[in-house]
Amino acid sequence: MIVVMKPGATQAQIDHVVDRIEQLGLRSHVIVGTNLTVIAAIGEKRDGTRQALETADGVDKVVPILAPYKIASLEVKKEPTVVCVRDLVVGGGRIGVIAGPCSVESREQILETAHAVKAAGATALRGGAFKPRTSPYSFQGLKNKGLELLAEAREATGLAIVTEVMAPEHVPLLSEFTDVLQIGARNMQNYPLLEAAGESGLPVLVKRGPAATVEEWLLAAEYVLNTGNKKVILCERGIRTFEDHVRFTLPLATVPWLHQHTHLPVIVDPSHGTGKAALVTAMARAAVAAGADGLMVEVHPNPEKALSDGYQTLTPDQFAQLMQECRRVAQAVDRIM
Amino acid sequence: MIVVMKPGATQAQIDHVVDRIEQLGLRSHVIVGTNLTVIAAIGEKRDGTRQALETADGVDKVVPILAPYKIASLEVKKEPTVVCVRDLVVGGGRIGVIAGPCSVESREQILETAHAVKAAGATALRGGAFKPRTSPYSFQGLKNKGLELLAEAREATGLAIVTEVMAPEHVPLLSEFTDVLQIGARNMQNYPLLEAAGESGLPVLVKRGPAATVEEWLLAAEYVLNTGNKKVILCERGIRTFEDHVRFTLPLATVPWLHQHTHLPVIVDPSHGTGKAALVTAMARAAVAAGADGLMVEVHPNPEKALSDGYQTLTPDQFAQLMQECRRVAQAVDRIM
Amino acid sequence: MIVVMKPGATQAQIDHVVDRIEQLGLRSHVIVGTNLTVIAAIGEKRDGTRQALETADGVDKVVPILAPYKIASLEVKKEPTVVCVRDLVVGGGRIGVIAGPCSVESREQILETAHAVKAAGATALRGGAFKPRTSPYSFQGLKNKGLELLAEAREATGLAIVTEVMAPEHVPLLSEFTDVLQIGARNMQNYPLLEAAGESGLPVLVKRGPAATVEEWLLAAEYVLNTGNKKVILCERGIRTFEDHVRFTLPLATVPWLHQHTHLPVIVDPSHGTGKAALVTAMARAAVAAGADGLMVEVHPNPEKALSDGYQTLTPDQFAQLMQECRRVAQAVDRIM
Amino acid sequence: MIVVMKPGATQAQIDHVVDRIEQLGLRSHVIVGTNLTVIAAIGEKRDGTRQALETADGVDKVVPILAPYKIASLEVKKEPTVVCVRDLVVGGGRIGVIAGPCSVESREQILETAHAVKAAGATALRGGAFKPRTSPYSFQGLKNKGLELLAEAREATGLAIVTEVMAPEHVPLLSEFTDVLQIGARNMQNYPLLEAAGESGLPVLVKRGPAATVEEWLLAAEYVLNTGNKKVILCERGIRTFEDHVRFTLPLATVPWLHQHTHLPVIVDPSHGTGKAALVTAMARAAVAAGADGLMVEVHPNPEKALSDGYQTLTPDQFAQLMQECRRVAQAVDRIM
């Protein structure tokens, strides 16, 4: 890290910072500039405690140099991670498509959707059984019954199942029914949950929190990786901004940025990422063109009657059209979809 | 809610929306304007499912009218809620001050801080035993040992204890040691945790998530209230914006807005709300002037050596100065502090 | 518009709002709901003055229904606007590419760039002669000399010229040298400038301000259109958000949204939209896949020595590669590039 | 500045950066760390061109150290700047209050307001004659007639006049009628306007742009200061964020931050800063408690009939109440109001 002293900092203040750096087990290197002095601390650790130096007298700011994540970084592992489960392949030039309703609502609904998305080319089925809902008065999911229906849909179609886990104590139950554990955006920094999901050994899909920086997102992935579980998929699903014509702003530049900084595969959710059905297909095409390793799309036989997220959900026909358009784009960027 | 049709929507599309509204058990009311038609749905419920209407053909957008929270709203309960525990009183014209270190680090550290903040006028001690940390490599708290030290500090000073709970399964343990359960900003939408905290019967302090709208924040409080627990304190701790001279932007207008929409007391955390020790005192004064019912401030005997959050932490002397300045402002706005 | 009364609003307050609506020349329509009353005002004008109703006693909020822009809207003109000047065609299925340096720096630099981008397939040359710079100490452009060099490059290559205008009084001078007048992001709400540019009769490229909603952006375009000049190009160049791994967040969902709400063509600037050269090509591909009608890309023979914006500028070789990749994506979405 | 090389950067890449730094007339200093190498460039200038180094091969990022503003900085001038004109005093422990309508609408309206705000204790009258309006269909101001009315109000009350200037060519005209030239938020980066206002010699009030960082804001002030005009007032008026219960988020921490970094006085506009009349008084109190050197408040005899900004405008009675409450807070923070 680099400690920037205030203009006019005294020699005693500089000496104090040097002492503190050395107490932290680092080497210090003082650079006297024309306007002010900066002190480099060499050997920076990743544990975050050194930002306390910012409170030392005469210090203006502390600039960290080292990225705070490690196992997730491209420096540690150069080859892209590919996550495979059943027919779902995410990464390594293959674009995996996860599609399905926001919530599992009924046997008929989930089976109809599963068959439709499979026919259109999806290799995994999404569907919430335990639903985190902003309001306590909204539909909270079919819970155990929902899991059974997902398993039935898997049986019927061979699709891999992706479903969200909301609490550490649900991990064992969900692990019996799902192929991928999804960490929702609201829980991206729920650390006991990340650890419990990691310890399951199942692939873990980590959605970006709507106010999370990419560093915080990679650190959430690092919690999973740190359990020894290497099968992590990152999912960009939009951030909170001042834009009010969309529910969230979908910042696709995270896709190439992540490919330049981590070996983990990154998929895009254009449904949550826009919150408007009319924008989903164009953004799915754009995600593929930006290099995404996969897509996660909400599909329901009758979005108007969906118990959740109807406004951002495609019909099976619209989804089939999306797949057709995305496949052409995938080919244009030399990806297999 | 108000359904706004697109210009040129057909009669069939309008009729379809009317049908759907009536199927939902609501009354509809069609208003034909000069450019477009809007349809009011009367009897709106709060369960959120009706936004699915946005996907109906010919619909431009759906505007909800009713606030989605209920128990938290001022319409339901007109008198301000006052939360009292030991000497801590939050609300009703009294300003409660919760102060202490980010993390409990040692017996000496927590006792020294407790005595100092008590002497300066705080009525509650904060301190993390189980710490949610952005990085898995950062100090994660003393856990059970930390709880014991907090209890010892309470014994020694009479201060009420406020500490964060990170997982539903920790609630019983923490309930033995703490007077107020804190829901951290990262967990504001961790619904199993909100419910478990609510069911403990202890006062629950709900921090605002950094990307949460005030509605989402009140709905998080509603999860707690919905368990029958009425002792909820809201805590504004800053939001994520583009500003880069602070760690978070502290939007104090939430204080008067909340007082106009909810009976729950609202306190302000100027430490997290700025992320810079040099800004904490001015923002504490501003929070009191805006009408806050309390303050939550990070204090450590030696911020430079704090294991977490040092950059935003005050020394005991700085905190005593803050209290002195805030008391004068409190008097100027007819509050007792 | 819809006036939402507070719960418990009195009949006198409702009557007052009805009176005010009628004084404004609108018809009113009172809808008594179960919890509160709303009043529709029919015949809404677009002049914005009616929001004053929000201050009337008993009013909770006023929800506008009508989009505030008119000439820019798809309701008024259904066929997409195509802007053509020399070989640059933007809109109507054709993707126009505008490339060149941030600033014109020298005869050699601009000619070399012009030839290179033309060879790669660009049909217009960008280059700043009058430069708005955040700091008064930064390079402010070659001014008149820069315009002459642009004209020389046009002569030599046939490329259309796009350059920024910073003040109304510069419009006549610039009009002699440029084919398209660019309104920079910082000036998106500089209304005298928008009007002066509109009155020139030249095509006007309106960049989105980094904090502008799409409505505000379309209203800026409306200022130009309102002068009678129909040749407006919208340019998405990124917004200010909390993301810190990019200079701006590029929200590509504006592309399909605009195509669903306005007839004006929309192009994307992935250089400013990311602020990082390493992300430009991927985001250019994504923009084309999202349906953009054109691209605006910064290119310099030696970005490391550029007097401005070097960090987001491509070399001619990188630009040629971008064009090749984007052409394949364009084909996959049935566009001509 | 500090150039951070990528892990694994080659010696040739490091040497190249060193060469480039020296070509820029700076000294370089290479620090080899355990994971990567950083190169300090000593003697940093403020002209911004060096960020081009970010494009050099092997460079990860460039961290600037020096603040980019100079004349505005506290290092250059340690005593606070106090701006005085007629009875308006901003800075130096005095809180100046500027109040009045958004727009001058009529002789009666402006005179009535002027007398009322003077009676309540304001020392300056605000009022727009040339109005920048988001929509071309909104009221654009009385223009020259408005200026004459402001002059009449000044004559009648002795209040200083503050009015907005929208274009460089209006500066001479406005200078005849106003005491302070206001640069609106939309024009904060309109550099020809900043320079023309500076050259008038009148005090210039620079409003913060809603997406501007504090650095960009100070650089806008620097454009004015750089003309030799030292009478600059900064005005915080809120930023664009995701919050939707207010029109803008008012980040009061800018007040103490600015006092720690610039000698210029800073005032707060709680009317634009919230966009809701019901929140203005509480935020005015908070601004004073945070240390603001002044307030700018919208007041109209009948906000409901105001031609602009009615929703955020106080009545004369509400303003008198605001003044009374703020004076008590001012006293509590040892300021004169």
PDB file of N, CA and C in Angstrom, chain B residues 14-76:
ATOM      1  N   ILE B  14     -57.626  -3.060 -23.371  1.00  0.00           N
ATOM      2  CA  ILE B  14     -58.172  -2.406 -22.177  1.00  0.00           C
ATOM      3  C   ILE B  14     -59.119  -3.364 -21.446  1.00  0.00           C
ATOM      4  N   ASP B  15     -59.981  -4.023 -22.222  1.00  0.00           N
ATOM      5  CA  ASP B  15     -60.923  -4.966 -21.607  1.00  0.00           C
ATOM      6  C   ASP B  15     -60.192  -6.090 -20.890  1.00  0.00           C
ATOM      7  N   HIS B  16     -59.116  -6.549 -21.494  1.00  0.00           N
ATOM      8  CA  HIS B  16     -58.354  -7.631 -20.892  1.00  0.00           C
ATOM      9  C   HIS B  16     -57.791  -7.202 -19.530  1.00  0.00           C
ATOM     10  N   VAL B  17     -57.270  -5.981 -19.474  1.00  0.00           N
ATOM     11  CA  VAL B  17     -56.722  -5.501 -18.195  1.00  0.00           C
ATOM     12  C   VAL B  17     -57.836  -5.392 -17.149  1.00  0.00           C
ATOM     13  N   VAL B  18     -58.970  -4.888 -17.567  1.00  0.00           N
ATOM     14  CA  VAL B  18     -60.105  -4.792 -16.642  1.00  0.00           C
ATOM     15  C   VAL B  18     -60.471  -6.180 -16.107  1.00  0.00           C
ATOM     16  N   ASP B  19     -60.493  -7.158 -16.991  1.00  0.00           N
ATOM     17  CA  ASP B  19     -60.794  -8.528 -16.553  1.00  0.00           C
ATOM     18  C   ASP B  19     -59.786  -9.011 -15.523  1.00  0.00           C
ATOM     19  N   ARG B  20     -58.529  -8.805 -15.846  1.00  0.00           N
ATOM     20  CA  ARG B  20     -57.471  -9.268 -14.943  1.00  0.00           C
ATOM     21  C   ARG B  20     -57.591  -8.599 -13.572  1.00  0.00           C
ATOM     22  N   ILE B  21     -57.873  -7.306 -13.576  1.00  0.00           N
ATOM     23  CA  ILE B  21     -58.013  -6.580 -12.304  1.00  0.00           C
ATOM     24  C   ILE B  21     -59.140  -7.186 -11.486  1.00  0.00           C
ATOM     25  N   GLU B  22     -60.240  -7.498 -12.164  1.00  0.00           N
ATOM     26  CA  GLU B  22     -61.362  -8.053 -11.426  1.00  0.00           C
ATOM     27  C   GLU B  22     -61.090  -9.475 -10.943  1.00  0.00           C
ATOM     28  N   GLN B  23     -60.355 -10.249 -11.744  1.00  0.00           N
ATOM     29  CA  GLN B  23     -59.943 -11.577 -11.271  1.00  0.00           C
ATOM     30  C   GLN B  23     -59.102 -11.487 -10.005  1.00  0.00           C
ATOM     31  N   LEU B  24     -58.382 -10.388  -9.857  1.00  0.00           N
ATOM     32  CA  LEU B  24     -57.543 -10.206  -8.655  1.00  0.00           C
ATOM     33  C   LEU B  24     -58.369  -9.737  -7.458  1.00  0.00           C
ATOM     34  N   GLY B  25     -59.685  -9.587  -7.663  1.00  0.00           N
ATOM     35  CA  GLY B  25     -60.551  -9.202  -6.555  1.00  0.00           C
ATOM     36  C   GLY B  25     -60.590  -7.700  -6.324  1.00  0.00           C
ATOM     37  N   LEU B  26     -60.196  -6.931  -7.313  1.00  0.00           N
ATOM     38  CA  LEU B  26     -60.194  -5.476  -7.180  1.00  0.00           C
ATOM     39  C   LEU B  26     -61.276  -4.889  -8.077  1.00  0.00           C
ATOM     40  N   ARG B  27     -61.644  -3.637  -7.789  1.00  0.00           N
ATOM     41  CA  ARG B  27     -62.560  -2.946  -8.683  1.00  0.00           C
ATOM     42  C   ARG B  27     -61.747  -2.132  -9.677  1.00  0.00           C
ATOM     43  N   SER B  28     -62.266  -2.010 -10.902  1.00  0.00           N
ATOM     44  CA  SER B  28     -61.522  -1.242 -11.897  1.00  0.00           C
ATOM     45  C   SER B  28     -62.312   0.003 -12.278  1.00  0.00           C
ATOM     46  N   HIS B  29     -61.566   0.977 -12.777  1.00  0.00           N
ATOM     47  CA  HIS B  29     -62.165   2.257 -13.103  1.00  0.00           C
ATOM     48  C   HIS B  29     -61.381   2.808 -14.287  1.00  0.00           C
ATOM     49  N   VAL B  30     -62.036   2.855 -15.459  1.00  0.00           N
ATOM     50  CA  VAL B  30     -61.329   3.248 -16.679  1.00  0.00           C
ATOM     51  C   VAL B  30     -61.458   4.756 -16.892  1.00  0.00           C
ATOM     52  N   ILE B  31     -60.332   5.420 -17.131  1.00  0.00           N
ATOM     53  CA  ILE B  31     -60.348   6.858 -17.390  1.00  0.00           C
ATOM     54  C   ILE B  31     -59.747   7.089 -18.768  1.00  0.00           C
ATOM     55  N   VAL B  32     -60.585   7.581 -19.687  1.00  0.00           N
ATOM     56  CA  VAL B  32     -60.110   7.804 -21.053  1.00  0.00           C
ATOM     57  C   VAL B  32     -59.585   9.229 -21.151  1.00  0.00           C
ATOM     58  N   GLY B  33     -58.282   9.389 -21.355  1.00  0.00           N
ATOM     59  CA  GLY B  33     -57.679  10.706 -21.451  1.00  0.00           C
ATOM     60  C   GLY B  33     -57.576  11.162 -22.888  1.00  0.00           C
ATOM     61  N   THR B  34     -56.960  12.320 -23.106  1.00  0.00           N
ATOM     62  CA  THR B  34     -56.843  12.823 -24.478  1.00  0.00           C
ATOM     63  C   THR B  34     -55.821  12.027 -25.264  1.00  0.00           C
ATOM     64  N   ASN B  35     -54.753  11.595 -24.623  1.00  0.00           N
ATOM     65  CA  ASN B  35     -53.705  10.868 -25.344  1.00  0.00           C
ATOM     66  C   ASN B  35     -53.709   9.381 -25.080  1.00  0.00           C
ATOM     67  N   LEU B  36     -54.183   9.012 -23.905  1.00  0.00           N
ATOM     68  CA  LEU B  36     -54.120   7.599 -23.566  1.00  0.00           C
ATOM     69  C   LEU B  36     -55.119   7.306 -22.457  1.00  0.00           C
ATOM     70  N   THR B  37     -55.269   6.025 -22.187  1.00  0.00           N
ATOM     71  CA  THR B  37     -56.230   5.566 -21.200  1.00  0.00           C
ATOM     72  C   THR B  37     -55.491   5.057 -19.975  1.00  0.00           C
ATOM     73  N   VAL B  38     -56.014   5.404 -18.794  1.00  0.00           N
ATOM     74  CA  VAL B  38     -55.466   4.782 -17.580  1.00  0.00           C
ATOM     75  C   VAL B  38     -56.600   4.060 -16.869  1.00  0.00           C
ATOM     76  N   ILE B  39     -56.217   3.013 -16.146  1.00  0.00           N
ATOM     77  CA  ILE B  39     -57.208   2.208 -15.445  1.00  0.00           C
ATOM     78  C   ILE B  39     -56.813   2.152 -13.978  1.00  0.00           C
ATOM     79  N   ALA B  40     -57.677   2.678 -13.120  1.00  0.00           N
ATOM     80  CA  ALA B  40     -57.408   2.601 -11.688  1.00  0.00           C
ATOM     81  C   ALA B  40     -57.929   1.268 -11.169  1.00  0.00           C
ATOM     82  N   ALA B  41     -57.137   0.616 -10.315  1.00  0.00           N
ATOM     83  CA  ALA B  41     -57.578  -0.620  -9.658  1.00  0.00           C
ATOM     84  C   ALA B  41     -57.773  -0.277  -8.203  1.00  0.00           C
ATOM     85  N   ILE B  42     -58.992  -0.400  -7.739  1.00  0.00           N
ATOM     86  CA  ILE B  42     -59.328   0.051  -6.393  1.00  0.00           C
ATOM     87  C   ILE B  42     -59.402  -1.143  -5.459  1.00  0.00           C
ATOM     88  N   GLY B  43     -58.804  -0.972  -4.269  1.00  0.00           N
ATOM     89  CA  GLY B  43     -58.811  -2.073  -3.307  1.00  0.00           C
ATOM     90  C   GLY B  43     -57.473  -2.786  -3.300  1.00  0.00           C
ATOM     91  N   GLU B  44     -56.487  -2.142  -3.909  1.00  0.00           N
ATOM     92  CA  GLU B  44     -55.108  -2.654  -3.981  1.00  0.00           C
ATOM     93  C   GLU B  44     -54.670  -3.383  -2.716  1.00  0.00           C
ATOM     94  N   LYS B  45     -54.167  -4.587  -2.904  1.00  0.00           N
ATOM     95  CA  LYS B  45     -53.557  -5.297  -1.785  1.00  0.00           C
ATOM     96  C   LYS B  45     -52.067  -5.000  -1.785  1.00  0.00           C
ATOM     97  N   ARG B  46     -51.378  -5.476  -0.743  1.00  0.00           N
ATOM     98  CA  ARG B  46     -49.951  -5.163  -0.650  1.00  0.00           C
ATOM     99  C   ARG B  46     -49.087  -6.342  -1.060  1.00  0.00           C
ATOM    100  N   ASP B  47     -49.586  -7.330  -1.763  1.00  0.00           N
ATOM    101  CA  ASP B  47     -48.773  -8.526  -1.939  1.00  0.00           C
ATOM    102  C   ASP B  47     -47.907  -8.517  -3.189  1.00  0.00           C
ATOM    103  N   GLY B  48     -47.955  -7.452  -3.946  1.00  0.00           N
ATOM    104  CA  GLY B  48     -46.949  -7.300  -4.993  1.00  0.00           C
ATOM    105  C   GLY B  48     -47.190  -8.095  -6.262  1.00  0.00           C
ATOM    106  N   THR B  49     -48.169  -9.006  -6.247  1.00  0.00           N
ATOM    107  CA  THR B  49     -48.294  -9.871  -7.422  1.00  0.00           C
ATOM    108  C   THR B  49     -48.894  -9.144  -8.614  1.00  0.00           C
ATOM    109  N   ARG B  50     -49.578  -8.037  -8.345  1.00  0.00           N
ATOM    110  CA  ARG B  50     -50.276  -7.415  -9.450  1.00  0.00           C
ATOM    111  C   ARG B  50     -49.391  -6.705 -10.459  1.00  0.00           C
ATOM    112  N   GLN B  51     -48.101  -6.532 -10.105  1.00  0.00           N
ATOM    113  CA  GLN B  51     -47.234  -5.897 -11.086  1.00  0.00           C
ATOM    114  C   GLN B  51     -47.102  -6.750 -12.338  1.00  0.00           C
ATOM    115  N   ALA B  52     -47.527  -8.003 -12.218  1.00  0.00           N
ATOM    116  CA  ALA B  52     -47.535  -8.862 -13.391  1.00  0.00           C
ATOM    117  C   ALA B  52     -48.354  -8.235 -14.513  1.00  0.00           C
ATOM    118  N   LEU B  53     -49.288  -7.368 -14.158  1.00  0.00           N
ATOM    119  CA  LEU B  53     -50.082  -6.702 -15.185  1.00  0.00           C
ATOM    120  C   LEU B  53     -49.205  -5.936 -16.156  1.00  0.00           C
ATOM    121  N   GLU B  54     -48.023  -5.581 -15.721  1.00  0.00           N
ATOM    122  CA  GLU B  54     -47.142  -4.836 -16.623  1.00  0.00           C
ATOM    123  C   GLU B  54     -46.834  -5.598 -17.894  1.00  0.00           C
ATOM    124  N   THR B  55     -46.963  -6.913 -17.854  1.00  0.00           N
ATOM    125  CA  THR B  55     -46.631  -7.675 -19.055  1.00  0.00           C
ATOM    126  C   THR B  55     -47.819  -7.829 -20.003  1.00  0.00           C
ATOM    127  N   ALA B  56     -49.002  -7.406 -19.584  1.00  0.00           N
ATOM    128  CA  ALA B  56     -50.163  -7.542 -20.472  1.00  0.00           C
ATOM    129  C   ALA B  56     -49.969  -6.669 -21.712  1.00  0.00           C
ATOM    130  N   ASP B  57     -50.450  -7.139 -22.833  1.00  0.00           N
ATOM    131  CA  ASP B  57     -50.319  -6.373 -24.074  1.00  0.00           C
ATOM    132  C   ASP B  57     -50.976  -5.006 -23.932  1.00  0.00           C
ATOM    133  N   GLY B  58     -50.305  -4.000 -24.460  1.00  0.00           N
ATOM    134  CA  GLY B  58     -50.889  -2.670 -24.475  1.00  0.00           C
ATOM    135  C   GLY B  58     -50.653  -1.874 -23.213  1.00  0.00           C
ATOM    136  N   VAL B  59     -50.029  -2.506 -22.201  1.00  0.00           N
ATOM    137  CA  VAL B  59     -49.768  -1.784 -20.954  1.00  0.00           C
ATOM    138  C   VAL B  59     -48.403  -1.106 -21.036  1.00  0.00           C
ATOM    139  N   ASP B  60     -48.367   0.172 -20.665  1.00  0.00           N
ATOM    140  CA  ASP B  60     -47.100   0.882 -20.643  1.00  0.00           C
ATOM    141  C   ASP B  60     -46.417   0.700 -19.286  1.00  0.00           C
ATOM    142  N   LYS B  61     -47.126   0.991 -18.215  1.00  0.00           N
ATOM    143  CA  LYS B  61     -46.539   0.805 -16.885  1.00  0.00           C
ATOM    144  C   LYS B  61     -47.638   0.731 -15.840  1.00  0.00           C
ATOM    145  N   VAL B  62     -47.286   0.237 -14.653  1.00  0.00           N
ATOM    146  CA  VAL B  62     -48.217   0.142 -13.545  1.00  0.00           C
ATOM    147  C   VAL B  62     -47.641   0.970 -12.401  1.00  0.00           C
ATOM    148  N   VAL B  63     -48.427   1.904 -11.915  1.00  0.00           N
ATOM    149  CA  VAL B  63     -47.962   2.779 -10.842  1.00  0.00           C
ATOM    150  C   VAL B  63     -48.639   2.366  -9.539  1.00  0.00           C
ATOM    151  N   PRO B  64     -47.867   1.849  -8.563  1.00  0.00           N
ATOM    152  CA  PRO B  64     -48.490   1.491  -7.291  1.00  0.00           C
ATOM    153  C   PRO B  64     -48.839   2.768  -6.522  1.00  0.00           C
ATOM    154  N   ILE B  65     -49.896   2.733  -5.787  1.00  0.00           N
ATOM    155  CA  ILE B  65     -50.329   3.911  -5.028  1.00  0.00           C
ATOM    156  C   ILE B  65     -50.100   3.723  -3.538  1.00  0.00           C
ATOM    157  N   LEU B  66     -50.413   2.553  -3.073  1.00  0.00           N
ATOM    158  CA  LEU B  66     -50.352   2.276  -1.651  1.00  0.00           C
ATOM    159  C   LEU B  66     -48.922   1.955  -1.241  1.00  0.00           C
ATOM    160  N   ALA B  67     -48.459   2.508  -0.126  1.00  0.00           N
ATOM    161  CA  ALA B  67     -47.150   2.122   0.401  1.00  0.00           C
ATOM    162  C   ALA B  67     -47.198   0.638   0.726  1.00  0.00           C
ATOM    163  N   PRO B  68     -46.125  -0.094   0.452  1.00  0.00           N
ATOM    164  CA  PRO B  68     -46.166  -1.548   0.626  1.00  0.00           C
ATOM    165  C   PRO B  68     -46.005  -2.004   2.072  1.00  0.00           C
ATOM    166  N   TYR B  69     -45.599  -1.109   2.973  1.00  0.00           N
ATOM    167  CA  TYR B  69     -45.466  -1.497   4.384  1.00  0.00           C
ATOM    168  C   TYR B  69     -46.733  -1.080   5.110  1.00  0.00           C
ATOM    169  N   LYS B  70     -47.020  -1.695   6.209  1.00  0.00           N
ATOM    170  CA  LYS B  70     -48.287  -1.460   6.883  1.00  0.00           C
ATOM    171  C   LYS B  70     -48.069  -1.219   8.370  1.00  0.00           C
ATOM    172  N   ILE B  71     -47.554  -2.241   9.082  1.00  0.00           N
ATOM    173  CA  ILE B  71     -47.394  -2.103  10.538  1.00  0.00           C
ATOM    174  C   ILE B  71     -46.426  -0.966  10.858  1.00  0.00           C
ATOM    175  N   ALA B  72     -45.467  -0.743   9.971  1.00  0.00           N
ATOM    176  CA  ALA B  72     -44.475   0.310  10.214  1.00  0.00           C
ATOM    177  C   ALA B  72     -45.031   1.698   9.940  1.00  0.00           C
ATOM    178  N   SER B  73     -46.213   1.777   9.319  1.00  0.00           N
ATOM    179  CA  SER B  73     -46.635   3.079   8.807  1.00  0.00           C
ATOM    180  C   SER B  73     -47.327   3.937   9.861  1.00  0.00           C
ATOM    181  N   LEU B  74     -47.238   5.224   9.643  1.00  0.00           N
ATOM    182  CA  LEU B  74     -47.800   6.197  10.571  1.00  0.00           C
ATOM    183  C   LEU B  74     -49.333   6.165  10.547  1.00  0.00           C
ATOM    184  N   GLU B  75     -49.897   5.625   9.455  1.00  0.00           N
ATOM    185  CA  GLU B  75     -51.359   5.550   9.401  1.00  0.00           C
ATOM    186  C   GLU B  75     -51.887   4.558  10.424  1.00  0.00           C
ATOM    187  N   VAL B  76     -51.107   3.520  10.659  1.00  0.00           N
ATOM    188  CA  VAL B  76     -51.552   2.442  11.534  1.00  0.00           C
ATOM    189  C   VAL B  76     -51.318   2.795  12.996  1.00  0.00           C
TER     190      VAL B  76
END
